[in-house]
Coordinates of C-alpha atoms and ligand atoms in Angstrom, one line a residue:
X1 CA -0.2 0.0 0.1
X2 CA 1.3 3.6 -0.4
X3 CA 4.6 4.5 0.7
X4 CA 6.1 7.6 1.9
X5 CA 9.5 8.8 2.1
X6 CA 11.4 12.3 2.5
X7 CA 14.9 13.4 3.2
X8 CA 16.5 16.6 4.2
X9 CA 20.2 17.0 4.7
X10 CA 23.3 17.5 2.6
X11 CA 23.5 14.2 0.5
X12 CA 22.8 14.5 -3.4
X13 CA 19.0 13.6 -3.0
X14 CA 17.9 11.7 -6.1
X15 CA 19.7 8.5 -5.5
X16 CA 18.5 8.6 -1.7
X17 CA 14.8 9.2 -2.9
X18 CA 15.0 6.6 -5.3
X19 CA 16.6 4.0 -3.2
X20 CA 14.0 5.0 -0.3
X21 CA 11.2 4.2 -2.7
X22 CA 12.9 0.8 -3.5
X23 CA 12.6 -0.1 0.0
X24 CA 8.8 0.8 0.0
X25 CA 8.0 -1.1 -3.2
X26 CA 7.4 -4.4 -1.0
X27 CA 4.3 -2.4 0.3
X28 CA 2.7 -2.8 -3.4
X29 CA 2.1 0.2 -5.6
X30 CA 1.3 1.2 -9.1
X31 CA 2.9 4.5 -9.7
X32 CA 5.8 6.6 -8.0
X33 CA 7.1 10.1 -7.9
X34 CA 9.6 12.2 -6.2
X35 CA 9.5 16.2 -5.7
X36 CA 12.8 18.2 -4.8
X37 CA 13.1 21.7 -3.6
X38 CA 16.1 23.8 -4.8
X39 CA 16.9 27.6 -5.1
X40 CA 13.1 28.3 -4.7
X41 CA 11.8 25.7 -7.2
X42 CA 10.0 22.3 -7.0
X43 CA 11.3 19.9 -9.5
X44 CA 9.2 16.8 -9.6
X45 CA 8.7 13.9 -12.0
X46 CA 6.1 11.0 -11.5
X47 CA 5.7 7.7 -13.5
X48 CA 3.0 5.3 -13.8
X49 CA 4.5 1.5 -13.2
X50 CA 7.7 0.2 -11.4
X51 CA 10.3 2.5 -9.8
X52 CA 12.7 1.1 -12.6
X53 CA 10.7 2.7 -14.9
X54 CA 10.7 6.2 -13.4
X55 CA 14.6 5.6 -13.0
X56 CA 14.8 5.6 -16.7
X57 CA 13.1 8.9 -17.0
X58 CA 15.6 11.4 -18.6
X59 CA 13.9 14.3 -16.6
X60 CA 15.3 12.5 -13.3
X61 CA 19.0 13.6 -14.4
X62 CA 18.1 17.0 -14.3
X63 CA 16.8 16.9 -10.5
X64 CA 19.1 17.9 -8.0
X65 CA 18.8 19.1 -4.3
X66 CA 18.9 18.0 -0.9
X67 CA 15.4 18.1 0.5
X68 CA 12.7 16.1 -1.0
X69 CA 9.8 13.8 -0.8
X70 CA 8.8 10.8 -2.8
X71 CA 5.8 8.2 -2.9
X72 CA 4.8 5.0 -4.1
X73 CA 0.9 4.8 -4.8
X74 CA -1.4 2.4 -4.8
X75 CA -4.6 3.6 -6.6
X76 CA -7.8 3.9 -4.4
X77 CA -9.4 7.0 -5.7
X78 CA -8.7 7.5 -9.6
X79 CA -6.8 5.0 -11.9
X80 CA -3.1 4.2 -11.6
X81 CA -1.6 7.1 -14.0
X82 CA 1.0 9.6 -13.9
X83 CA -1.7 12.5 -13.3
X84 CA -2.9 10.7 -10.0
X85 CA 0.2 9.8 -8.6
X86 CA 2.1 11.6 -6.4
X87 CA 3.6 14.1 -5.2
X88 CA 0.6 16.6 -5.9
X89 CA 1.6 20.1 -6.3
X90 CA -0.6 23.3 -5.8
X91 CA -1.8 25.7 -8.7
X92 CA 1.4 27.8 -8.4
X93 CA 3.8 24.5 -8.4
X94 CA 5.2 25.9 -5.1
X95 CA 3.7 23.4 -2.2
X96 CA 4.0 19.8 -2.9
X97 CA 2.5 17.1 -1.1
X98 CA 2.5 13.2 -0.5
X99 CA -0.2 11.3 1.3
X100 CA -1.4 8.1 2.7
X101 CA -4.7 7.1 3.9
X102 CA -8.2 8.3 2.5
X103 CA -9.6 12.0 2.6
X104 CA -13.4 10.9 3.2
X105 CA -14.9 14.5 2.7
X106 CA -12.6 15.3 -0.2
X107 CA -15.5 15.4 -3.0
X108 CA -17.2 18.6 -0.9
X109 CA -13.4 20.1 -0.3
X110 CA -12.9 19.8 -3.9
X111 CA -16.0 21.5 -5.0
X112 CA -15.3 24.3 -2.6
X113 CA -11.6 24.8 -4.0
X114 CA -12.8 24.3 -7.8
X115 CA -15.3 27.0 -7.1
X116 CA -12.6 29.4 -5.5
X117 CA -10.6 28.5 -8.8
X118 CA -7.9 25.9 -7.8
X119 CA -7.6 23.8 -10.8
X120 CA -7.5 20.2 -9.5
X121 CA -5.8 18.0 -12.1
X122 CA -6.2 14.7 -10.7
X123 CA -9.1 12.2 -9.8
X124 CA -7.4 11.7 -6.2
X125 CA -8.9 12.4 -3.0
X126 CA -5.2 13.6 -1.6
X127 CA -5.0 16.7 -4.2
X128 CA -7.2 18.8 -2.5
X129 CA -4.9 18.6 0.6
X130 CA -2.3 20.6 -1.5
X131 CA -5.0 23.2 -2.4
X132 CA -6.1 23.6 1.0
X133 CA -2.4 24.5 1.9
X134 CA -2.1 26.7 -0.9
X135 CA -5.6 28.5 0.0
X136 CA -4.1 28.8 3.6
X137 CA -0.6 29.8 2.9
X138 CA 0.5 33.3 4.0
X139 CA 4.1 32.6 4.5
X140 CA 4.0 29.9 7.0
X141 CA 3.5 26.2 5.8
X142 CA 3.0 24.8 9.4
X143 CA 0.0 27.3 9.9
X144 CA -1.4 26.5 6.5
X145 CA -0.9 22.8 7.1
X146 CA -2.7 23.1 10.5
X147 CA -5.8 25.1 9.0
X148 CA -5.8 22.3 6.4
X149 CA -6.1 19.1 8.8
X150 CA -8.8 21.1 10.6
X151 CA -11.2 20.6 7.6
X152 CA -10.0 17.1 6.4
X153 CA -11.7 13.8 7.4
X154 CA -10.5 10.8 7.2
X155 CA -6.9 9.0 7.6
X156 CA -3.7 10.5 6.5
X157 CA -0.1 10.6 6.6
X158 CA 1.1 13.6 4.9
X159 CA 4.5 15.2 4.0
X160 CA 4.7 18.7 2.7
X161 CA 7.1 20.5 1.0
X162 CA 7.6 24.1 0.2
X163 CA 9.7 25.7 -2.3
X164 CA 9.9 28.9 0.2
X165 CA 10.9 26.9 3.3
X166 CA 13.7 24.7 4.1
X167 CA 11.9 22.1 5.9
X168 CA 9.5 19.2 5.2
X169 CA 6.7 19.2 7.6
X170 CA 4.6 16.0 8.3
X171 CA 1.4 15.1 9.9
X172 CA -0.6 12.0 10.9
X173 CA -4.0 10.4 11.8
X174 CA -4.3 6.8 11.4
X175 CA -1.6 6.4 8.8
X176 CA 1.7 5.6 10.3
X177 CA 4.6 7.7 9.8
X178 CA 8.1 7.8 11.4
X179 CA 10.7 10.2 11.6
X180 CA 14.4 9.1 11.5
X181 CA 16.7 11.0 13.3
X182 CA 20.5 11.3 11.7
X183 CA 23.6 13.5 12.4
X184 CA 22.3 16.7 10.5
X185 CA 20.0 14.9 8.3
X186 CA 16.6 13.8 8.9
X187 CA 14.3 11.1 7.2
X188 CA 10.5 10.6 7.1
X189 CA 8.8 7.3 6.1
X190 CA 5.6 5.7 6.1
X191 CA 7.7 2.6 7.8
X192 CA 11.3 2.0 8.6
X193 CA 12.7 0.3 5.9
X194 CA 13.8 3.2 3.8
X195 CA 15.3 4.9 7.0
X196 CA 17.3 2.0 8.6
X197 CA 20.6 2.1 6.3
X198 CA 20.9 5.7 7.3
X199 CA 20.0 5.7 11.1
X200 CA 18.6 3.3 13.7
X201 CA 17.2 6.3 15.7
X202 CA 13.4 7.0 15.0
X203 CA 10.3 8.7 16.5
X204 CA 6.9 7.4 15.9
X205 CA 4.5 10.1 15.1
X206 CA 1.2 9.4 17.0
X207 CA -2.3 10.7 15.5
X208 CA -3.2 14.5 15.4
X209 CA 0.7 15.2 16.1
X210 CA 2.7 17.4 13.4
X211 CA 6.7 17.2 12.8
X212 CA 8.5 19.8 11.6
X213 CA 11.7 18.5 10.2
X214 CA 14.6 20.5 8.8
X215 CA 18.4 19.7 8.8
X216 CA 19.7 18.2 12.1
X217 CA 16.5 19.2 13.8
X218 CA 12.9 18.0 14.5
X219 CA 9.9 19.5 16.5
X220 CA 7.1 17.8 17.3
X221 CA 3.6 19.3 18.2
X222 CA 0.6 17.9 19.5
X223 CA -2.9 18.5 18.5
X224 CA -3.3 22.0 20.4
X225 CA 0.0 23.4 18.7
X226 CA 2.3 22.5 21.7
X227 CA 5.8 21.4 21.3
X228 CA 6.1 18.3 23.0
X229 CA 8.9 15.7 23.9
X230 CA 8.8 12.2 22.5
X231 CA 11.3 9.5 23.3
X232 CA 13.7 8.4 20.6
X233 CA 13.3 4.7 19.9
X234 CA 16.3 2.6 18.6
X235 CA 15.5 0.1 15.7
X236 CA 16.6 -3.3 16.2
X237 CA 16.4 -4.5 12.3
X238 CA 19.8 -4.7 10.5
X239 CA 20.0 -3.6 6.9
X240 CA 20.9 -7.3 5.9
X241 CA 18.0 -8.4 7.3
X242 CA 15.8 -6.2 4.7
X243 CA 18.0 -7.3 1.7
X244 CA 17.7 -10.3 -0.4
X245 CA 20.8 -11.9 0.3
X246 CA 21.5 -14.4 -2.3
X247 CA 18.0 -15.5 -2.7
X248 CA 15.9 -14.8 -6.0
X249 CA 13.0 -13.3 -3.9
X250 CA 12.2 -12.1 -0.5
X251 CA 9.7 -14.9 -0.1
X252 CA 11.9 -17.6 -0.5
X253 CA 14.3 -15.6 1.6
X254 CA 11.9 -15.2 4.2
X255 CA 10.9 -19.0 4.0
X256 CA 14.1 -19.8 5.0
X257 CA 14.4 -17.7 7.6
X258 CA 11.6 -19.6 9.4
X259 CA 13.8 -21.7 11.6
X260 CA 15.8 -18.9 12.9
X261 CA 12.1 -16.7 13.2
X262 CA 10.8 -19.2 15.6
X263 CA 14.0 -19.3 17.7
X264 CA 13.5 -15.6 18.1
X265 CA 9.8 -15.8 18.8
X266 CA 10.5 -18.2 21.7
X267 CA 13.7 -16.7 23.0
X268 CA 13.7 -16.1 26.6
X269 CA 9.8 -16.9 26.8
X270 CA 10.5 -20.9 27.7
X271 CA 12.7 -21.1 30.8
X272 CA 12.5 -23.8 33.5
X273 CA 9.6 -25.5 32.3
X274 CA 7.4 -22.2 32.2
X275 CA 6.2 -19.7 30.0
X276 CA 7.5 -16.4 30.6
X277 CA 5.5 -13.5 29.1
X278 CA 5.1 -9.9 30.4
X279 CA 1.5 -9.5 29.7
X280 CA -0.1 -6.6 31.8
X281 CA -3.6 -8.4 32.3
X282 CA -5.9 -9.7 35.0
X283 CA -6.6 -13.1 33.5
X284 CA -9.1 -14.2 36.0
X285 CA -11.4 -11.6 34.9
X286 CA -11.5 -12.8 31.1
X287 CA -14.5 -14.7 30.5
X288 CA -14.2 -15.1 26.7
X289 CA -11.3 -14.2 24.2
X290 CA -12.0 -12.9 20.4
X291 CA -9.1 -13.0 18.0
X292 CA -9.5 -10.5 15.2
X293 CA -7.1 -10.3 11.8
X294 CA -7.0 -10.0 8.3
X295 CA -5.6 -12.1 5.7
X296 CA -2.8 -14.5 6.8
X297 CA -3.2 -13.3 10.1
X298 CA -6.8 -14.3 10.5
X299 CA -5.5 -17.8 9.6
X300 CA -3.1 -18.0 12.7
X301 CA -6.3 -16.6 14.5
X302 CA -8.2 -19.6 13.3
X303 CA -5.5 -21.8 14.5
X304 CA -5.4 -19.7 17.7
X305 CA -9.1 -20.6 18.3
X306 CA -8.0 -24.8 18.9
X307 CA -5.0 -23.6 20.9
X308 CA -6.4 -21.1 23.5
X309 CA -9.6 -23.3 23.9
X310 CA -7.6 -26.5 24.5
X311 CA -5.3 -25.2 26.7
X312 CA -7.1 -22.3 28.6
X313 CA -10.6 -23.6 28.3
X314 CA -11.7 -20.3 27.9
X315 CA -14.1 -19.9 25.0
X316 CA -12.6 -18.3 21.9
X317 CA -14.1 -16.7 18.9
X318 CA -12.4 -15.8 15.6
X319 CA -13.5 -12.6 13.5
X320 CA -12.3 -10.8 10.6
X321 CA -11.5 -7.4 11.7
X322 CA -13.4 -5.8 8.9
X323 CA -16.5 -7.8 10.0
X324 CA -16.1 -7.3 13.6
X325 CA -15.7 -3.4 13.5
X326 CA -19.0 -3.2 11.8
X327 CA -21.3 -5.7 13.1
X328 CA -22.1 -4.2 16.2
X329 CA -20.3 -6.7 18.3
X330 CA -21.7 -7.8 21.9
X331 CA -18.6 -6.9 24.1
X332 CA -18.7 -7.0 27.8
X333 CA -15.6 -6.2 30.6
X334 CA -14.8 -10.1 30.7
X335 CA -13.6 -10.0 26.8
X336 CA -10.2 -10.0 26.0
X337 CA -10.0 -8.9 22.4
X338 CA -6.7 -9.9 20.6
X339 CA -5.4 -8.5 17.3
X340 CA -3.2 -10.5 15.3
X341 CA -1.0 -8.4 12.7
X342 CA 2.1 -8.6 11.1
X343 CA 2.3 -4.9 10.5
X344 CA 0.4 -3.7 13.3
X345 CA -0.9 -1.3 10.6
X346 CA -3.9 -2.8 8.8
X347 CA -6.7 -0.4 9.1
X348 CA -9.2 -2.9 9.6
X349 CA -7.5 -4.7 12.3
X350 CA -6.8 -1.5 14.2
X351 CA -10.2 0.0 14.1
X352 CA -11.5 -3.4 15.5
X353 CA -9.1 -2.8 18.4
X354 CA -10.3 0.5 18.8
X355 CA -14.2 -0.7 18.6
X356 CA -13.4 -3.3 21.5
X357 CA -11.9 -0.7 23.5
X358 CA -14.6 1.7 23.0
X359 CA -16.8 -1.1 24.5
X360 CA -14.9 -1.9 27.7
X361 CA -13.1 -4.7 26.3
X362 CA -9.3 -5.5 27.4
X363 CA -7.0 -5.7 24.1
X364 CA -3.8 -7.4 23.4
X365 CA -1.8 -7.4 20.3
X366 CA 0.4 -10.1 18.6
X367 CA 2.3 -7.9 16.3
X368 CA 5.6 -8.0 14.5
X369 CA 6.6 -4.3 13.9
X370 CA 7.7 -2.9 17.1
X371 CA 6.3 0.6 17.7
X372 CA 3.4 0.1 15.1
X373 CA 0.1 1.7 15.6
X374 CA -1.6 -1.5 16.8
X375 CA 1.1 -2.1 19.3
X376 CA 0.7 0.9 20.6
X377 CA -3.1 1.0 20.7
X378 CA -3.5 -2.1 22.9
X379 CA -3.2 -2.6 26.4
X380 CA -0.6 -5.4 26.1
X381 CA 1.1 -7.4 23.6
X382 CA 3.5 -10.1 22.4
X383 CA 6.0 -8.9 19.8
X384 CA 6.6 -11.5 17.3
X385 CA 10.5 -10.8 16.8
X386 CA 10.1 -12.2 13.3
X387 CA 12.3 -9.4 11.6
X388 CA 11.1 -7.5 8.7
X389 CA 9.2 -9.3 6.2
X390 CA 9.0 -7.7 2.9
X391 CA 7.6 -10.2 0.4
X392 CA 4.0 -9.7 0.3
X393 CA 2.6 -13.1 0.9
X394 CA 3.2 -13.7 4.6
X395 CA 5.2 -16.7 5.5
X396 CA 7.9 -16.2 8.3
X397 CA 5.2 -14.0 9.9
X398 CA 2.7 -16.8 10.0
X399 CA 4.7 -19.5 11.3
X400 CA 5.8 -17.2 14.5
X401 CA 2.3 -15.8 14.8
X402 CA 1.2 -19.5 15.5
X403 CA 3.8 -20.1 17.8
X404 CA 3.2 -17.1 19.8
X405 CA -0.2 -17.8 20.1
X406 CA 0.8 -21.2 21.5
X407 CA 2.8 -20.1 24.1
X408 CA 0.2 -17.4 25.1
X409 CA -2.1 -20.3 25.4
X410 CA 0.1 -22.5 27.5
X411 CA 0.5 -19.1 29.5
X412 CA -2.9 -18.8 30.0
X413 CA -3.4 -22.6 31.6
X414 CA -0.2 -21.8 33.6
X415 CA -1.7 -18.6 35.2
X416 CA -4.6 -20.7 36.3
X417 CA -2.2 -22.6 38.2
X418 CA -2.3 -25.8 36.1
X419 CA 0.8 -28.3 35.6
X420 CA 2.5 -27.5 31.9
X421 CA 3.3 -30.3 29.7
X422 CA 7.1 -30.4 29.8
X423 CA 7.2 -32.5 26.5
X424 CA 5.0 -29.9 24.8
X425 CA 7.6 -27.1 25.7
X426 CA 10.6 -29.4 24.4
X427 CA 8.7 -29.8 21.4
X428 CA 8.3 -26.2 20.6
X429 CA 12.2 -25.9 20.9
X430 CA 12.5 -28.9 18.2
X431 CA 10.4 -27.1 15.8
X432 CA 12.9 -25.0 14.2
X433 CA 14.9 -28.3 13.4
X434 CA 12.0 -29.9 11.8
X435 CA 11.3 -26.9 9.6
X436 CA 14.9 -27.0 8.3
X437 CA 14.1 -30.7 7.3
X438 CA 10.9 -29.5 5.4
X439 CA 12.8 -26.9 3.7
X440 CA 15.4 -29.7 2.5
X441 CA 12.5 -30.7 0.4
X442 CA 12.3 -27.5 -1.5
X443 CA 13.6 -29.0 -4.8
X444 CA 11.5 -32.1 -4.8
X445 CA 8.5 -29.5 -4.1
X446 CA 9.9 -27.6 -7.3
X447 CA 9.4 -30.7 -9.3
X448 CA 5.8 -31.0 -8.0
X449 CA 5.3 -27.4 -9.2
X450 CA 6.3 -28.2 -12.4
X451 CA 4.0 -30.9 -13.0
X452 CA 1.1 -28.7 -11.6
X453 CA 2.2 -25.4 -12.6
X454 CA -0.5 -25.0 -15.5
X455 CA -3.4 -26.1 -13.5
X456 CA -6.5 -23.7 -13.4
X457 CA -7.4 -24.6 -10.3
X458 CA -6.4 -26.2 -6.8
X459 CA -8.0 -27.6 -3.8
X460 CA -6.4 -28.1 -0.3
X461 CA -8.1 -29.9 2.3
X462 CA -7.0 -30.3 5.9
X463 CA -9.1 -31.2 9.0
X464 CA -8.9 -30.0 12.8
X465 CA -6.1 -27.6 13.4
X466 CA -5.0 -28.5 9.8
X467 CA -8.1 -26.9 8.4
X468 CA -6.5 -23.4 8.4
X469 CA -3.4 -24.6 7.2
X470 CA -5.4 -25.5 4.3
X471 CA -7.1 -22.1 3.9
X472 CA -3.5 -20.4 4.2
X473 CA -2.0 -23.1 1.4
X474 CA -4.9 -21.8 -0.9
X475 CA -4.4 -18.2 -0.1
X476 CA -0.7 -18.4 -0.8
X477 CA -1.2 -19.9 -4.3
X478 CA -3.7 -17.5 -5.3
X479 CA -1.9 -14.4 -4.1
X480 CA 1.3 -14.9 -6.3
X481 CA 0.2 -17.6 -8.7
X482 CA -3.0 -15.9 -9.8
X483 CA -4.3 -19.9 -10.1
X484 CA -7.8 -20.3 -8.3
X485 CA -7.6 -22.1 -5.2
X486 CA -9.6 -22.9 -2.4
X487 CA -9.4 -24.6 1.1
X488 CA -12.1 -26.6 2.9
X489 CA -12.2 -28.7 6.0
X490 CA -11.9 -32.3 3.9
X491 CA -15.3 -33.4 5.7
X492 CA -17.0 -30.2 4.1
X493 CA -15.8 -31.8 0.7
X494 CA -18.9 -33.7 -0.1
X495 CA -21.0 -30.6 0.3
X496 CA -19.6 -29.0 -2.5
X497 CA -16.2 -29.0 -3.7
X498 CA -16.4 -32.5 -4.8
X499 CA -18.3 -31.4 -7.7
X500 CA -15.2 -29.8 -9.2
X501 CA -12.9 -32.8 -8.9
X502 CA -12.0 -34.6 -12.1
X503 CA -8.5 -35.6 -13.7
X504 CA -7.4 -32.0 -14.1
X505 CA -7.9 -31.1 -10.4
X506 CA -4.9 -31.0 -8.3
X507 CA -6.0 -31.7 -4.5
X508 CA -3.6 -31.0 -1.6
X509 CA -4.3 -33.0 1.5
X510 CA -3.1 -32.3 5.0
X511 CA -2.5 -36.2 5.8
X512 CA -0.1 -36.0 8.9
X513 CA -0.7 -37.8 11.6
X514 CA -3.4 -36.6 14.2
X515 CA -6.6 -38.0 16.0
X516 CA -8.5 -38.0 12.8
X517 CA -6.0 -39.2 10.2
X518 CA -8.2 -42.1 9.3
X519 CA -11.0 -39.9 8.4
X520 CA -8.6 -37.9 6.1
X521 CA -7.7 -41.5 4.5
X522 CA -11.6 -41.9 3.3
X523 CA -11.8 -38.2 2.1
X524 CA -8.6 -38.8 0.2
X525 CA -10.1 -42.1 -1.5
X526 CA -13.0 -40.2 -2.6
X527 CA -11.0 -37.7 -4.6
X528 CA -9.0 -40.7 -6.0
X529 CA -12.4 -42.3 -7.1
X530 CA -12.9 -39.4 -9.0
X531 CA -9.5 -39.2 -10.8
X532 CA -8.3 -35.9 -8.6
X533 CA -4.6 -35.8 -8.8
X534 CA -3.6 -36.1 -5.2
X535 CA -0.5 -34.3 -3.3
X536 CA -0.4 -35.7 0.1
X537 CA 1.5 -34.0 3.1
X538 CA 2.3 -37.0 5.5
X539 CA 4.7 -37.7 8.1
X540 CA 6.3 -41.0 7.1
X541 CA 6.0 -43.1 4.0
X542 CA 2.3 -44.3 4.3
X543 CA 1.7 -47.2 1.7
X544 CA -2.0 -46.7 1.8
X545 CA -1.9 -42.7 1.1
X546 CA 0.9 -43.4 -1.4
X547 CA -1.3 -46.0 -3.2
X548 CA -4.0 -42.9 -3.8
X549 CA -1.5 -40.1 -4.4
X550 CA 0.6 -38.8 -7.4
X551 CA 2.7 -36.8 -5.1
X552 CA 3.9 -37.4 -1.5
X553 CA 5.7 -34.7 0.5
X554 CA 7.0 -36.4 3.6
X555 CA 7.4 -33.9 6.6
X556 CA 9.0 -34.7 10.3
X557 CA 6.2 -35.8 12.8
X558 CA 5.5 -33.5 15.8
X559 CA 2.6 -33.1 18.3
X560 CA -0.6 -32.3 16.5
X561 CA -0.7 -29.0 17.9
X562 CA 2.6 -27.8 16.3
X563 CA 1.8 -29.8 13.0
X564 CA 0.5 -26.4 11.3
X565 CA 3.8 -24.5 11.6
X566 CA 5.6 -27.8 10.1
X567 CA 3.1 -28.8 7.3
X568 CA 2.5 -25.0 6.2
X569 CA 6.2 -24.9 4.9
X570 CA 5.6 -27.3 2.3
X571 CA 2.5 -25.2 0.9
X572 CA 4.5 -22.0 1.0
X573 CA 7.2 -23.7 -1.1
X574 CA 4.8 -25.1 -3.6
X575 CA 3.1 -21.6 -4.0
X576 CA 6.6 -20.0 -4.3
X577 CA 8.1 -22.4 -6.9
X578 CA 4.6 -22.3 -9.0
X579 CA 4.5 -18.7 -9.2
X580 CA 8.2 -18.5 -9.9
X581 CA 7.9 -21.0 -12.6
X582 CA 4.7 -19.2 -14.2
X583 CA 7.4 -16.0 -14.3
X584 CA 5.4 -13.9 -12.0
X585 CA 6.8 -11.0 -9.6
X586 CA 6.6 -13.1 -6.8
X587 CA 7.3 -10.6 -4.0
X588 CA 4.8 -7.9 -5.5
X589 CA 1.9 -9.7 -6.8
X590 CA -0.5 -7.6 -8.7
X591 CA -3.2 -5.7 -6.9
X592 CA -2.1 -6.7 -3.5
X593 CA -0.3 -4.7 -0.9
X594 CA 1.9 -5.9 2.2
X595 CA 0.3 -3.2 4.4
X596 CA -3.3 -2.5 3.9
X597 CA -3.5 0.9 5.9
X598 CA -7.1 2.0 4.2
X599 CA -10.6 0.1 4.5
Ligands
LIG1 C1 -2.3 -8.0 3.4 C2 -1.0 -8.6 3.1 C3 -1.1 -10.2 3.7 C4 -1.7 -10.1 5.2 C5 -2.7 -8.9 5.4 C6 -2.9 -8.8 7.0 O1 -3.4 -8.4 2.9 O2 -1.1 -9.1 1.8 O3 0.2 -10.9 3.7 O4 -1.9 -11.3 5.9 O5 -2.6 -7.9 4.6 O6 -1.8 -7.8 7.3 P1 -1.1 -7.7 8.9 O7 0.1 -6.8 8.6 O8 -2.3 -7.3 9.6 O9 -0.8 -8.9 9.3

């Protein structure tokens, strides 16, 4: 989803801005642009398509300076084209803005501005911001922006540049912005990825705050215009962790990081047969837990329901965040709402948490990005420590989320004073090695991918705690290979999907050992009888399943509650290899965004 980057310092700016935009590419975008201020003039260039296209523009070579803003746009209002891309400029071409979020009342403001004679060139909601600033500008950019903010409704992260003032002004409401503080230079971005190579010191802006950044100096003001002190935070992620190393794609790199990621998620949290979590909640008061999330994180939430109910015996529900926030949920004080989010910025998940808080529930976040909006909004939280995830299709964050929820579930049991199964804790620590073994299968899975890469459809079946894994396998495939795929609980097959099965239908079965393995075998036979092409994920050579399967992927056996994290690896690799063999841009699938900061 849209990305913002800005720089003020002494470096020659074009390579800095272009480099920053490349770091934001993973968020998903369809056009990009930059604007640089020098000697009282704004120089700008915008282009539909990839940053690599923007780089080829002749005009870019003529731009120089050391103050500028840049943007990657993901179309919401208006087509992805040059006119609609950011930065947007005022009529006199003296002020430029980049904006993330949605201005809900832009239509009425557009009418007002047009009536006053402003020439609005794009179809976007964003452009009205710069014309409002122009309208209010009387030699003080900050004052003009403050007046503008009073008029606009909706969500925004904004960076503003003027040809007349040596500063960048930023403002935030509902869309993330972070300021990077360097030596005599400052950065601003929608996330830390373009900043981390320059500085590890950052300030996360909160809603309704304004930041005024100039060379070597920053000032933060609250909604009343009062200057406030904010703590500098130290970023722990290294530049290497957000680069691709020798992998062709981030998604593959991030899949191969999964053993390490799980070690990081559990580090310091399993000690002397106990779970150590610093959660500041009174568990005795919790009567019900609601897990809320979107996308892949919603699938971890589904797994979480099994785990939480199993260990804590507290009733647990799962809701899409987008549904929860609008369905007038019945919430009471005994409810704990848990938001699961890799980015910590997903608009629907954030809104769900706010809604829950307003209705008196306690909130907990299971979030990867430290300092993200959700992590700051919740009453308490568990960080994943999965490191930056760049591939749009989530891989390592998913396994880390499942492990974090498992730790939390066991912790709930422990808090009730119940005995913890030591074997389970030991097995959690063994999981990284087991995942390592699945990753060794990558070449074999690639061969399976070659065989099925031209299929038009795929079905994924699992049961119990592996049903959400079937959903996740199908989601991974459709996200990056554009093959239609559906996941189902295997027993539901007879209520619909069975009608689709013929000799052209690949059907992936999660058939590892479980309390209901036998049932899965009969589902496999039913597909076989209809000539479906079966790909089975099993624990060891199982002659019976092999008899019916076109392909078998053997993965190490583990406890049933941990099987999703071992099983999902093969499905992530299968989706990756198929998408790669089909020649698609795996890390930046069409129409998708990594961080969905609008509704
Ligand atoms: C987008 C991403 C998905 C992700 C979902 C939720 O759709 O493409 O990979 O699962 O958002 O994101 P979150 O950051 O809240 O986990």
